[in-house]
Amino acid sequence: MKKLIFSLILLVFLITACQATPLTQQVPPPYIDTGIDPESWATIPAGKFPLGQQSVMTDIDYDYEMMVTHVTVEQYANFLNEAFASGDIQMGEVDIAVDDRDLIWTEKGVTGYYEGDDYDGYKHEEEVLAEDKILIPFPNSTLRLTREGDTFTAIPGYENHPMTMVTWFGANTYCEYYDYRLPLELEWEKAFRGTEVNDKSDGIPFPWGYEFQQNNANYYASFDIYEEMYGKLGSTTPVGFYNGQTYSIDGYGDYETIDSPSPYGLYDMAGNVWQWAGDNHSNQHYRHLRGGSFMTYEIDLRNWKENGVAPYHYDPDVGFRCAR
Amino acid sequence: MKEFLGKRFEYLFRSTKGLTLVAIALVAIVTGIWGTLSGPMVEWGVRDIIVNTLGMDIIPADREGRIIMLYHTIAMTIIAIEVYFITEVLPMKRREQVSINAVITIGYMLALFFGLGFAYFGHNYAFHGLFLVGQTLIFSAGLMLLAAIWPWQEKYLLPEGSPYARSKNGVDLERVAFFAMAAMTLTSSIWGAVTGSYWGNGHETFLGEDIIRHPGHTALQKAIIGHLHIMVSLVASAITLIVGRWLDFKGKLHKWGIPLGIFGIIVLTIGALSIVWFTWAHNIIYVGAVFIMMEALFFVIYSWDMLIRTGTAHIEKPTFFQKMGALFSDPLKFGVGWQMVFMNFTVSGVGIFLAIRLDKVFRVWPHREERITLTGHWHVLAALIATIIILYYADLSGLKGKTRKWFGWIVIIASDIAFAGATIFSMKRLFVDASNQQTTVNNTMLMIEFGLGIILVLFALFMIWRLYDLFQDDGLWTKELKEEKQFNTKNEIEEQKQKLAELEKTLKEAE
């Protein structure tokens, strides 16, 4: 019995000794070309679509376009370089105050002006003032950008991965800089699932349909090659990764994906990184995040599932795409 | 064969211990099977095997509704188990006990089988109707329980000088506490039932943790949130009273604790249910919670002191180590109190901390993190209650000697490892950011899986032993059945004697 207990304890120690690689210390992966162009846009035509978990038919009476993929690290680096040059953004520090300024901390990084939001004074609502806001923290070891002189560059290998560690202000500023905007949640949901419903009047829960398979999207249990490389939590995948190709990285085997675009041809609408939505909801300062990420289980990849956080928040699994 | 089955049937469905065994076995089976539908079991492919083998129909849009049905079916079974315990530990007429147990057994089984049938095996609305019939029967059994334990009946009054809490008129306050708990449970179920009647007609299925950050909630949403919170609290409150009877909670601490508990149960329920109308109802909840926790604290102090006193009774001046030895000598009896103390580290303490730091900490995290904390919080509470039931049931099953010690300590240690892991996991954002969380996630998940895995294996062994025992002609079950028959027969004789005396008295008065 003593031997058994000792063996069990030893086993637990051995298992816990297998430490995963934190995202901050990850060695960049080799560059993988998915063949999906991050500069491309898809048109979503006007019309009714099933909204939310209850699939309530709802009308959007205008056409709009959305980016086929998340904004990539390279695209964001280009934006930073252009916006710095034009003087729209700068390096700086901003104070972030919460709970009636009872708690204040300072964030260092790229900042830009935001015109503020209407404040309703609702319970738990924080005021979003007109002032310089944090767009991305810098320097930051989780950021996939480097800066030499005045030039930002994507870390090689991550060029076509989604831009992460970006606040809602950072995402909004990017879109507005190019005369785009962040998609509203209604627009995002329609772009995600299209207009079809089944015989039970349910819209599709995932961009590719009703069923979910491990290699449909990058989520917590996708077992992709990045999970092989970095551990269970994995990492982002290049945008458009789940397009039916089989990928190989030396030493980590092959990974076969299923082609998983939305009905309008958008990739990564579910999984990879959360996507900021543009809505400024009344009575709250939270901005919503949609689509789930490589850190979440499949339940968060369903069309109607929402996440939300203050607009100054950034995380390694939060990104965005634009609409116009 | 007929005799073989008949005897087992009599034990399983006509004795309290048998009924409890059936209900616990059903919860274990449901937990075992349905536990494979989420978490790591999904990625290991176990879910797909279960779904295909059993022919389940689980579409993503129905997930929330499905798991609400699952929670209800498990909760109904747990309530039935608690009612079995109550009808066993509280004096009442035999026929009352038999009727209550019969009605609640049919009720929870209908709710369990047809609830799961509706939710997981195609939406047959006849099944949904039978699920509702089951819940209605459980409600009826609750009303019958209220009538049976009515504390103001003369025969249940306590004499002066009784070591148990009593009113000036001799009313047994512990019985009042059971009565209050049952009455509040029935009241709370009305909140759930009324809201349920609006389902699909102005009310949509939701999980509380999903809408926590919505700035406004409808009255129906608030009713459900109040209902779910108070139901878990009342289930916890009921098991506290039950184990109090088991360990013969009495003396000064009983006299202080029970009245506090009664007040707490009523105030907490009023607070939780009035959230529909008053945003400040949280303050009522805090007041009620403090009183209930005081009752639990007094029980824990009493039970540990009792274990030390009885364990060192043969020693004239026991040392500190001898006292500790006595305290830890019976993990089943020590464990029920310990799990309540541990609840403060993993549930109550976390809840209070986050409430105080709500806008500074909790609401700074993404909603998903808040969701994880909330889900973890109540899963741990529910599982803690389950471990207390397991410890009590292990004692009822007559575990003795080394088996009792090993069983008790493994339940306590393994569950506490799992609950500690779940608490750290759900609070991880306090000390590690998303970029560096992987090690914390891996290790806490390991703690959870390890702890729960050990408990499940241990409990499976326990249930296999009980199943094996059922096939023995002179198994434990025959002893339990015999003892219960003797006890019930003696009680019935006493009841008949009393009844005869009453009739003779009436006859004399008439003459």
Coordinates of N, CA and C in Angstrom, one line a residue, chain B residues 319-444:
Chain B
T319 N -4.2 14.9 26.7 CA -3.3 15.9 26.2 C -3.9 16.5 24.9
F320 N -3.2 17.5 24.3 CA -3.7 18.1 23.1 C -3.7 17.0 22.0
F321 N -2.6 16.2 21.9 CA -2.6 15.2 20.8 C -3.6 14.2 21.0
Q322 N -3.9 13.8 22.2 CA -5.0 12.8 22.4 C -6.3 13.4 22.0
K323 N -6.5 14.7 22.3 CA -7.8 15.3 21.8 C -7.9 15.3 20.3
M324 N -6.7 15.7 19.7 CA -6.7 15.7 18.2 C -7.0 14.3 17.6
G325 N -6.4 13.3 18.3 CA -6.6 11.9 17.9 C -8.0 11.5 17.9
A326 N -8.7 12.0 19.0 CA -10.1 11.7 19.1 C -10.9 12.4 18.1
L327 N -10.5 13.7 17.8 CA -11.3 14.5 16.8 C -11.2 13.8 15.4
F328 N -10.0 13.3 15.1 CA -9.8 12.7 13.8 C -10.1 11.2 13.7
S329 N -10.5 10.7 14.8 CA -10.7 9.2 14.8 C -11.8 8.7 13.9
D330 N -12.8 9.6 13.7 CA -13.9 9.1 12.9 C -14.1 10.2 11.8
P331 N -13.5 9.9 10.6 CA -13.6 10.9 9.5 C -15.0 11.2 9.0
L332 N -15.9 10.2 9.2 CA -17.3 10.5 8.7 C -17.9 11.6 9.5
K333 N -17.8 11.4 10.8 CA -18.4 12.4 11.7 C -17.6 13.7 11.8
F334 N -16.3 13.6 11.7 CA -15.5 14.8 11.6 C -15.7 15.6 10.3
G335 N -15.9 14.8 9.3 CA -15.9 15.3 7.9 C -17.1 16.2 7.6
V336 N -18.3 15.9 8.2 CA -19.4 16.8 7.8 C -19.2 18.2 8.3
G337 N -18.6 18.3 9.5 CA -18.3 19.6 10.0 C -17.2 20.3 9.2
W338 N -16.1 19.5 8.9 CA -15.0 20.0 8.2 C -15.4 20.5 6.8
Q339 N -16.2 19.8 6.2 CA -16.7 20.2 4.8 C -17.4 21.6 4.9
M340 N -18.1 21.8 6.0 CA -18.8 23.1 6.2 C -17.8 24.2 6.4
V341 N -16.7 23.9 7.1 CA -15.7 24.9 7.4 C -15.0 25.1 6.0
F342 N -14.7 24.1 5.3 CA -14.0 24.2 4.0 C -14.8 25.0 3.0
M343 N -16.1 24.9 3.2 CA -17.0 25.7 2.3 C -16.7 27.2 2.4
N344 N -16.3 27.6 3.5 CA -16.0 29.0 3.7 C -14.8 29.5 2.9
F345 N -13.8 28.5 2.7 CA -12.6 28.9 1.9 C -13.0 28.9 0.4
T346 N -13.8 27.9 0.0 CA -14.0 27.7 -1.4 C -15.3 28.4 -1.9
V347 N -16.3 28.7 -1.1 CA -17.5 29.2 -1.6 C -17.8 30.6 -0.9
S348 N -18.1 30.5 0.4 CA -18.6 31.7 1.1 C -17.5 32.8 1.0
G349 N -16.3 32.4 1.4 CA -15.2 33.4 1.4 C -15.0 34.1 0.1
V350 N -15.0 33.2 -0.9 CA -14.7 33.7 -2.3 C -15.9 34.7 -2.7
G351 N -17.1 34.3 -2.4 CA -18.3 35.1 -2.7 C -18.2 36.5 -2.1
I352 N -17.8 36.5 -0.8 CA -17.8 37.7 0.0 C -16.7 38.6 -0.6
F353 N -15.5 38.0 -0.8 CA -14.3 38.7 -1.3 C -14.7 39.4 -2.7
L354 N -15.3 38.6 -3.5 CA -15.6 39.2 -4.9 C -16.7 40.2 -4.8
A355 N -17.7 40.0 -3.8 CA -18.7 41.1 -3.7 C -18.1 42.4 -3.2
I356 N -17.1 42.3 -2.3 CA -16.5 43.5 -1.8 C -15.7 44.2 -2.9
R357 N -15.0 43.4 -3.7 CA -14.1 43.9 -4.7 C -14.7 43.9 -6.1
L358 N -16.0 43.9 -6.2 CA -16.8 43.7 -7.4 C -16.3 44.6 -8.6
D359 N -16.3 45.9 -8.3 CA -16.0 46.8 -9.4 C -14.5 47.0 -9.6
K360 N -13.7 46.6 -8.6 CA -12.3 46.8 -8.7 C -11.6 45.6 -9.3
V361 N -12.1 44.4 -9.1 CA -11.5 43.2 -9.5 C -12.3 42.4 -10.5
F362 N -13.5 42.1 -10.0 CA -14.3 41.1 -10.8 C -14.7 41.7 -12.1
R363 N -15.2 42.9 -12.1 CA -15.8 43.5 -13.3 C -14.7 44.0 -14.2
V364 N -13.5 44.0 -13.8 CA -12.4 44.4 -14.6 C -12.0 43.2 -15.5
W365 N -12.3 42.0 -15.1 CA -12.0 40.8 -15.9 C -13.0 40.6 -17.0
P366 N -12.7 39.9 -18.1 CA -13.7 39.6 -19.1 C -14.8 38.9 -18.5
H367 N -16.0 39.0 -19.1 CA -17.2 38.3 -18.6 C -17.0 36.8 -18.5
R368 N -16.2 36.3 -19.4 CA -16.0 34.8 -19.4 C -15.3 34.4 -18.1
E369 N -14.4 35.2 -17.6 CA -13.7 34.9 -16.3 C -14.7 34.9 -15.2
E370 N -15.6 35.9 -15.2 CA -16.7 36.0 -14.2 C -17.6 34.8 -14.2
R371 N -17.9 34.4 -15.5 CA -18.7 33.2 -15.7 C -18.1 32.0 -15.1
I372 N -16.8 31.8 -15.3 CA -16.1 30.6 -14.8 C -16.2 30.6 -13.3
T373 N -15.9 31.8 -12.7 CA -15.9 31.9 -11.2 C -17.3 31.5 -10.7
L374 N -18.4 32.1 -11.3 CA -19.7 31.9 -10.8 C -20.1 30.4 -10.9
T375 N -19.7 29.8 -12.1 CA -20.1 28.4 -12.3 C -19.3 27.5 -11.3
G376 N -18.0 27.8 -11.2 CA -17.2 27.1 -10.2 C -17.7 27.2 -8.8
H377 N -18.1 28.4 -8.5 CA -18.6 28.7 -7.1 C -19.8 27.8 -6.8
W378 N -20.8 27.7 -7.6 CA -21.9 26.9 -7.2 C -21.8 25.4 -7.5
H379 N -20.9 25.0 -8.4 CA -20.6 23.6 -8.6 C -19.9 23.1 -7.3
V380 N -19.0 23.9 -6.8 CA -18.3 23.4 -5.6 C -19.2 23.3 -4.4
L381 N -20.2 24.3 -4.3 CA -21.1 24.2 -3.2 C -22.0 23.0 -3.4
A382 N -22.5 22.7 -4.6 CA -23.3 21.5 -4.8 C -22.5 20.2 -4.5
A383 N -21.3 20.2 -4.9 CA -20.5 19.0 -4.7 C -20.1 18.8 -3.2
L384 N -19.9 19.9 -2.5 CA -19.7 19.9 -1.1 C -20.9 19.2 -0.4
I385 N -22.1 19.7 -0.7 CA -23.3 19.1 -0.1 C -23.3 17.6 -0.4
A386 N -23.0 17.3 -1.7 CA -23.0 15.8 -2.0 C -22.0 15.0 -1.2
T387 N -20.8 15.6 -0.9 CA -19.9 14.8 -0.1 C -20.4 14.7 1.4
I388 N -21.2 15.7 1.9 CA -21.7 15.5 3.2 C -22.8 14.4 3.2
I389 N -23.6 14.4 2.1 CA -24.6 13.3 2.0 C -23.9 11.9 2.0
I390 N -22.8 11.9 1.2 CA -22.0 10.6 1.1 C -21.5 10.2 2.4
L391 N -20.9 11.1 3.2 CA -20.4 10.8 4.5 C -21.5 10.2 5.4
Y392 N -22.6 10.9 5.4 CA -23.7 10.5 6.2 C -24.2 9.1 5.8
Y393 N -24.4 8.9 4.5 CA -24.9 7.7 3.9 C -23.9 6.5 4.2
A394 N -22.6 6.8 4.2 CA -21.6 5.7 4.5 C -21.8 5.3 5.9
D395 N -22.1 6.2 6.8 CA -22.4 5.8 8.2 C -23.7 5.0 8.3
L396 N -24.7 5.4 7.6 CA -25.9 4.7 7.6 C -25.7 3.2 7.1
S397 N -24.8 3.1 6.2 CA -24.5 1.8 5.6 C -23.7 0.9 6.5
G398 N -23.3 1.5 7.6 CA -22.6 0.7 8.6 C -21.1 0.5 8.4
L399 N -20.5 1.4 7.6 CA -19.0 1.3 7.4 C -18.3 1.3 8.8
K400 N -17.4 0.4 9.0 CA -16.8 0.3 10.3 C -15.2 0.1 10.1
G401 N -14.5 0.3 11.2 CA -13.1 0.0 11.2 C -12.3 0.8 10.2
K402 N -11.3 0.0 9.6 CA -10.4 0.6 8.7 C -11.1 1.1 7.4
T403 N -12.1 0.4 7.0 CA -12.8 0.8 5.7 C -13.5 2.1 6.0
R404 N -14.1 2.3 7.1 CA -14.7 3.6 7.5 C -13.7 4.7 7.4
K405 N -12.5 4.5 8.0 CA -11.5 5.5 8.0 C -11.0 5.8 6.6
W406 N -10.6 4.8 5.9 CA -10.1 5.0 4.5 C -11.1 5.7 3.7
F407 N -12.4 5.3 3.7 CA -13.4 5.9 2.9 C -13.6 7.3 3.3
G408 N -13.7 7.6 4.6 CA -14.0 9.0 5.1 C -12.8 9.9 4.7
W409 N -11.6 9.5 5.0 CA -10.5 10.4 4.7 C -10.3 10.6 3.2
I410 N -10.5 9.5 2.4 CA -10.3 9.7 1.0 C -11.4 10.7 0.4
V411 N -12.6 10.6 0.9 CA -13.7 11.5 0.5 C -13.3 13.0 0.8
I412 N -12.8 13.1 2.1 CA -12.5 14.5 2.5 C -11.3 15.0 1.8
I413 N -10.2 14.3 1.7 CA -9.0 14.8 1.1 C -9.1 15.0 -0.4
A414 N -9.7 14.0 -1.0 CA -9.8 14.1 -2.5 C -10.7 15.2 -2.9
S415 N -11.9 15.3 -2.2 CA -12.8 16.4 -2.6 C -12.2 17.7 -2.3
D416 N -11.5 17.9 -1.2 CA -10.9 19.2 -0.9 C -9.8 19.6 -1.9
I417 N -9.1 18.6 -2.3 CA -8.1 18.9 -3.4 C -8.8 19.4 -4.6
A418 N -9.9 18.7 -5.0 CA -10.6 19.1 -6.2 C -11.2 20.5 -6.0
F419 N -11.8 20.7 -4.9 CA -12.5 22.0 -4.7 C -11.5 23.2 -4.6
A420 N -10.3 22.9 -3.9 CA -9.3 23.9 -3.9 C -8.8 24.2 -5.3
G421 N -8.6 23.2 -6.1 CA -8.2 23.4 -7.5 C -9.2 24.2 -8.2
A422 N -10.5 23.9 -8.1 CA -11.5 24.6 -8.8 C -11.5 26.1 -8.3
T423 N -11.3 26.3 -7.0 CA -11.3 27.7 -6.5 C -10.1 28.5 -7.1
I424 N -9.0 27.9 -7.1 CA -7.8 28.6 -7.6 C -8.0 28.8 -9.1
F425 N -8.5 27.8 -9.8 CA -8.7 27.9 -11.3 C -9.7 29.1 -11.5
S426 N -10.7 29.2 -10.8 CA -11.7 30.2 -11.1 C -11.2 31.6 -10.7
M427 N -10.3 31.6 -9.7 CA -9.8 32.9 -9.3 C -8.4 33.3 -9.9
K428 N -8.0 32.5 -10.9 CA -6.6 32.6 -11.3 C -6.2 34.0 -11.8
R429 N -7.2 34.8 -12.3 CA -6.9 36.1 -12.9 C -6.4 37.1 -11.8
L430 N -6.6 36.7 -10.6 CA -6.1 37.6 -9.5 C -4.6 37.6 -9.4
F431 N -4.0 36.4 -9.8 CA -2.5 36.3 -9.7 C -1.8 35.9 -10.9
V432 N -2.5 35.7 -12.0 CA -1.8 35.3 -13.2 C -2.6 35.8 -14.4
D433 N -1.9 36.5 -15.4 CA -2.6 37.0 -16.6 C -2.8 35.9 -17.6
A434 N -3.6 36.2 -18.6 CA -3.9 35.2 -19.6 C -2.7 34.6 -20.3
S435 N -1.6 35.5 -20.5 CA -0.4 35.0 -21.2 C 0.4 34.0 -20.5
N436 N 0.2 34.0 -19.1 CA 1.1 33.1 -18.3 C 0.3 32.1 -17.5
Q437 N -1.0 31.9 -17.9 CA -1.9 31.1 -17.1 C -1.8 29.6 -17.4
Q438 N -1.0 29.2 -18.4 CA -1.1 27.8 -18.8 C -0.7 26.8 -17.7
T439 N 0.4 27.1 -17.0 CA 0.8 26.2 -15.9 C -0.2 26.1 -14.8
T440 N -0.8 27.3 -14.5 CA -1.8 27.3 -13.4 C -3.0 26.5 -13.9
V441 N -3.4 26.7 -15.1 CA -4.6 26.0 -15.7 C -4.3 24.5 -15.6
N442 N -3.1 24.1 -16.1 CA -2.7 22.6 -16.2 C -2.8 22.0 -14.8
N443 N -2.1 22.7 -13.8 CA -2.0 22.1 -12.5 C -3.4 22.1 -11.7
T444 N -4.1 23.2 -11.9 CA -5.4 23.2 -11.2 C -6.4 22.2 -11.8

